[in-house]
Amino acid sequence: MITLSSDFGSPYPAAMRGVLLSADPQVRLVDVAHDLPRQDVRAAAFWTRFVLPEFPPAVHLLVVDPGVGTDRAALVVRAGDHALVAPDNGVALPAAQALAGDSSVEVFAYAHDDPASNTFHGRDVFAPAVAAVHEAGVANVEDLDAVSPADEYVDLTLPEATVEGAGEEAVAYGEVLVVDDFGNAITSVPGPFIDGAARVRVNGERVPVGDSFAAVAEGERLVTVGSHGNVECDVNRGRGDEAFGLSMGDSVRLERVE
């Protein structure tokens, strides 16, 4: 199985699928998303860390590449029974660590020929690399002639919240990691911070805590824990980012209100 994730929109992903199918017409291809936030490496890292662990062993093509056409490297990252192929900008590391579990992540550089285009390495560099890794098998990545251990590579760690105090005095300092298509402002604050709380203050404003969007009336704000395990600032049938005045990267201060 090969999965594909990018910020390419349409029709560029079809060209990558064409390369992969030309290499193996029987390969199973699964499109994860091609509408990841444009050129946003951190958002892509967050979403793929959330989604890819749901898959059985696979080779994952992940291309969000603001540095396309530069001398940044192409990487193959082995994570347990999975492999990720991506540009060397950190985008693959959070997902790889989630996929590896207790295993170590192994990072390899992938040497490639000069691409036909300096603006479409997804087709010319990463899709052929994925095809080669898939053919060799994840366990045999290091046997590929184009692969060598990466001595240096860009790491990326998603921000974590800081929690001070305990109980009624607890305060969490975090930030908005991403805003999804529904307008839910997903923060770096871990879900357990609001366990058992009926209300919290978000940047000083008192807001109810709910187990689901329907815990409040339509159009009302709430704080809840999303399926990714982080605290979200939401609106029942509305946009949380607009109602809370939050955008990706904004600071968030949460206080428990007992």
Coordinates of C-alpha atoms in Angstrom, one line a residue, residues 3-256:
T3 CA -0.5 6.6 0.7
L4 CA -0.3 10.1 -0.8
S5 CA -0.4 13.4 1.1
S6 CA 0.3 16.9 -0.3
D7 CA -0.7 20.5 -0.6
F8 CA -1.0 20.2 -4.4
G9 CA -4.7 20.5 -4.8
S10 CA -5.6 19.3 -8.4
P11 CA -4.5 18.0 -10.9
Y12 CA -0.9 17.6 -9.8
P13 CA -1.5 14.5 -7.6
A14 CA -2.7 12.6 -10.7
A15 CA 0.7 12.9 -12.1
M16 CA 2.3 11.3 -9.0
R17 CA -0.3 8.5 -9.2
G18 CA 0.6 8.0 -12.8
V19 CA 4.3 7.5 -11.9
L20 CA 3.4 5.1 -9.2
L21 CA 1.0 3.1 -11.4
S22 CA 3.6 3.0 -14.2
A23 CA 6.0 1.4 -11.8
D24 CA 3.4 -1.1 -10.5
P25 CA 0.0 -1.2 -12.1
Q26 CA -1.3 -3.4 -9.2
V27 CA -0.2 -1.2 -6.4
R28 CA -2.9 0.0 -4.0
L29 CA -2.9 3.8 -3.8
V30 CA -4.7 5.7 -1.0
D31 CA -5.1 9.5 -1.2
V32 CA -4.9 10.9 2.4
A33 CA -5.3 14.6 1.5
H34 CA -4.1 17.0 -1.2
D35 CA -5.6 20.1 0.3
L36 CA -3.2 20.4 3.3
P37 CA -2.5 24.0 4.1
R38 CA -0.3 25.4 1.3
Q39 CA 3.4 25.4 2.1
D40 CA 2.6 24.9 5.8
V41 CA 5.0 22.2 7.0
R42 CA 3.9 22.3 10.6
A43 CA 0.2 21.9 9.8
A44 CA 1.0 19.0 7.4
A45 CA 3.1 17.4 10.2
F46 CA 0.2 17.7 12.6
W47 CA -2.4 16.2 10.3
T48 CA -0.3 13.3 9.1
R49 CA 0.8 12.5 12.6
F50 CA -3.0 12.2 13.4
V51 CA -4.0 10.2 10.3
L52 CA -1.2 7.9 9.2
P53 CA -1.1 5.8 12.4
E54 CA -4.6 4.5 11.4
F55 CA -3.1 2.7 8.4
P56 CA -1.6 -0.8 8.2
P57 CA 2.1 -1.0 7.1
A58 CA 2.6 1.2 4.1
V59 CA 4.9 3.5 2.2
H60 CA 3.8 7.1 2.7
L61 CA 4.5 9.8 0.2
L62 CA 4.3 13.2 1.9
V63 CA 5.1 16.4 -0.1
V64 CA 4.6 19.8 1.4
D65 CA 7.7 21.5 0.1
P66 CA 8.2 25.2 0.2
G67 CA 11.9 24.6 -0.7
V68 CA 11.2 22.8 -4.0
G69 CA 14.0 23.4 -6.5
T70 CA 16.6 24.1 -3.8
D71 CA 19.4 21.9 -2.6
R72 CA 17.3 20.5 0.3
A73 CA 17.6 16.7 0.4
A74 CA 15.0 14.0 -0.2
L75 CA 14.5 11.6 2.7
V76 CA 13.3 8.1 3.4
V77 CA 12.3 7.7 7.0
R78 CA 11.7 4.2 8.3
A79 CA 9.3 3.9 11.2
G80 CA 8.7 0.3 12.3
D81 CA 6.8 -1.4 9.5
H82 CA 6.2 2.0 7.7
A83 CA 8.4 4.2 5.5
L84 CA 7.8 7.9 4.7
V85 CA 9.3 9.6 1.7
A86 CA 9.4 13.4 2.0
P87 CA 11.5 16.5 1.6
D88 CA 14.1 17.3 4.3
N89 CA 12.1 20.0 6.0
G90 CA 10.9 18.1 9.1
V91 CA 7.4 17.4 7.8
A92 CA 7.8 13.6 8.1
L93 CA 9.3 13.4 11.6
P94 CA 6.2 13.7 13.8
A95 CA 4.3 11.1 11.9
A96 CA 7.3 8.8 11.8
Q97 CA 7.7 9.0 15.5
A98 CA 4.0 8.2 16.0
L99 CA 4.2 5.3 13.6
A100 CA 7.4 3.9 15.1
G101 CA 6.0 3.6 18.6
D102 CA 8.6 2.1 20.8
S103 CA 10.9 1.5 17.8
S104 CA 13.6 4.0 16.7
V105 CA 13.1 6.2 13.6
E106 CA 15.8 5.6 10.9
V107 CA 16.5 8.5 8.5
F108 CA 18.1 8.0 5.1
A109 CA 19.0 10.4 2.3
Y110 CA 17.8 9.5 -1.1
A111 CA 20.0 10.4 -4.0
H112 CA 18.2 11.2 -7.2
D113 CA 18.9 12.3 -10.8
D114 CA 18.3 15.8 -11.9
P115 CA 14.5 16.2 -12.0
A116 CA 12.7 17.2 -15.2
S117 CA 11.2 20.1 -13.4
N118 CA 12.5 22.3 -10.6
T119 CA 9.0 23.0 -9.5
F120 CA 7.4 19.5 -9.4
H121 CA 9.6 17.2 -7.3
G122 CA 6.5 15.4 -6.2
R123 CA 6.4 13.8 -9.6
D124 CA 10.1 13.8 -10.5
V125 CA 11.8 12.9 -7.2
F126 CA 9.4 11.7 -4.5
A127 CA 7.1 9.5 -6.5
P128 CA 9.9 7.5 -8.1
A129 CA 11.6 7.2 -4.6
V130 CA 8.3 5.9 -3.2
A131 CA 8.0 3.3 -6.0
A132 CA 11.6 2.1 -5.4
V133 CA 11.0 1.8 -1.6
H134 CA 7.7 0.0 -2.2
E135 CA 9.3 -2.5 -4.6
A136 CA 12.3 -3.2 -2.3
G137 CA 10.2 -3.4 0.9
V138 CA 10.4 -1.3 4.0
A139 CA 12.7 -3.8 5.7
N140 CA 15.2 -3.5 2.8
V141 CA 15.4 0.3 2.4
E142 CA 19.1 0.4 3.1
D143 CA 19.8 -2.0 0.3
L144 CA 18.7 0.5 -2.3
D145 CA 21.7 2.0 -4.2
A146 CA 20.2 5.5 -3.9
V147 CA 19.9 5.3 -0.1
S148 CA 22.4 6.2 2.5
P149 CA 22.2 7.0 6.2
A150 CA 21.4 10.7 6.8
D151 CA 24.0 12.3 9.0
E152 CA 22.1 15.5 9.4
Y153 CA 18.4 16.3 8.7
V154 CA 15.8 18.8 9.7
D155 CA 13.9 17.7 12.8
L156 CA 10.5 19.1 13.7
T157 CA 8.8 18.9 17.0
L158 CA 5.2 20.1 17.3
P159 CA 4.8 22.7 20.2
E160 CA 3.6 21.4 23.5
A161 CA 1.7 23.4 26.1
T162 CA 3.1 24.3 29.5
V163 CA 0.9 23.6 32.5
E164 CA 1.4 25.4 35.8
G165 CA -0.3 24.6 39.1
A166 CA -2.9 22.0 39.8
G167 CA -6.6 21.6 40.4
E168 CA -8.4 24.9 40.5
E169 CA -5.2 26.8 40.2
A170 CA -4.0 25.0 37.0
V171 CA -3.2 27.2 34.0
A172 CA -2.2 25.9 30.6
Y173 CA -0.1 28.1 28.1
G174 CA -0.3 26.8 24.6
E175 CA -1.0 27.9 21.0
V176 CA -3.3 27.2 18.1
L177 CA -1.6 24.4 16.1
V178 CA -4.1 24.3 13.2
V179 CA -7.6 25.4 12.3
D180 CA -9.5 22.7 10.5
D181 CA -12.0 23.2 7.7
F182 CA -14.9 23.5 10.2
G183 CA -13.2 26.4 11.9
N184 CA -12.2 24.4 15.0
A185 CA -9.1 26.0 16.6
I186 CA -7.0 23.0 17.7
T187 CA -4.6 23.9 20.4
S188 CA -1.4 22.3 21.8
V189 CA -3.1 21.9 25.2
P190 CA -3.6 18.2 26.1
G191 CA -7.1 17.0 26.5
P192 CA -6.7 15.8 30.1
F193 CA -6.2 19.4 31.2
I194 CA -10.0 19.9 31.0
D195 CA -11.0 16.5 32.5
G196 CA -13.8 17.0 34.9
A197 CA -14.1 20.8 34.3
A198 CA -17.5 22.4 33.6
R199 CA -16.0 25.6 32.4
V200 CA -12.6 27.2 31.6
R201 CA -11.4 30.6 30.7
V202 CA -9.9 31.0 27.3
N203 CA -7.7 34.1 27.2
G204 CA -9.7 35.4 30.1
E205 CA -13.2 34.6 28.7
R206 CA -15.4 32.1 30.5
V207 CA -16.5 29.2 28.2
P208 CA -18.3 25.9 28.9
V209 CA -16.6 22.6 28.5
G210 CA -18.6 19.9 26.5
D211 CA -18.1 16.3 25.5
S212 CA -19.6 17.1 22.1
F213 CA -20.6 20.1 20.0
A214 CA -24.3 19.5 21.0
A215 CA -23.4 20.2 24.6
V216 CA -24.3 23.8 23.9
A217 CA -26.9 25.5 21.9
E218 CA -26.4 26.1 18.1
G219 CA -24.1 29.1 17.6
E220 CA -22.7 28.9 21.1
R221 CA -19.0 28.6 22.0
L222 CA -17.5 25.7 23.8
V223 CA -14.2 24.0 24.6
T224 CA -13.9 20.3 24.0
V225 CA -11.3 17.5 23.3
G226 CA -11.0 16.6 19.6
S227 CA -10.4 13.1 18.3
H228 CA -6.6 13.9 18.1
G229 CA -6.6 14.3 21.9
N230 CA -6.0 18.1 22.1
V231 CA -8.2 20.8 23.4
E232 CA -10.3 22.6 20.7
C233 CA -12.0 26.0 20.8
D234 CA -15.2 25.4 18.9
V235 CA -18.7 26.6 18.1
N236 CA -21.7 24.3 17.7
R237 CA -22.5 24.6 14.0
G238 CA -20.2 27.6 13.6
R239 CA -16.6 28.6 13.3
G240 CA -14.6 28.5 16.5
D241 CA -11.6 30.5 15.1
E242 CA -13.9 33.5 14.3
A243 CA -15.9 33.3 17.6
F244 CA -12.7 33.1 19.7
G245 CA -10.7 35.4 17.5
L246 CA -8.0 32.8 17.0
S247 CA -5.7 32.0 14.1
M248 CA -3.0 29.4 13.7
G249 CA 0.0 30.3 15.9
D250 CA -1.9 32.4 18.3
S251 CA -1.2 32.0 22.0
V252 CA -3.9 30.5 24.2
R253 CA -4.2 30.6 28.0
L254 CA -6.6 28.2 29.6
E255 CA -7.6 28.3 33.2
R256 CA -9.8 25.8 34.9

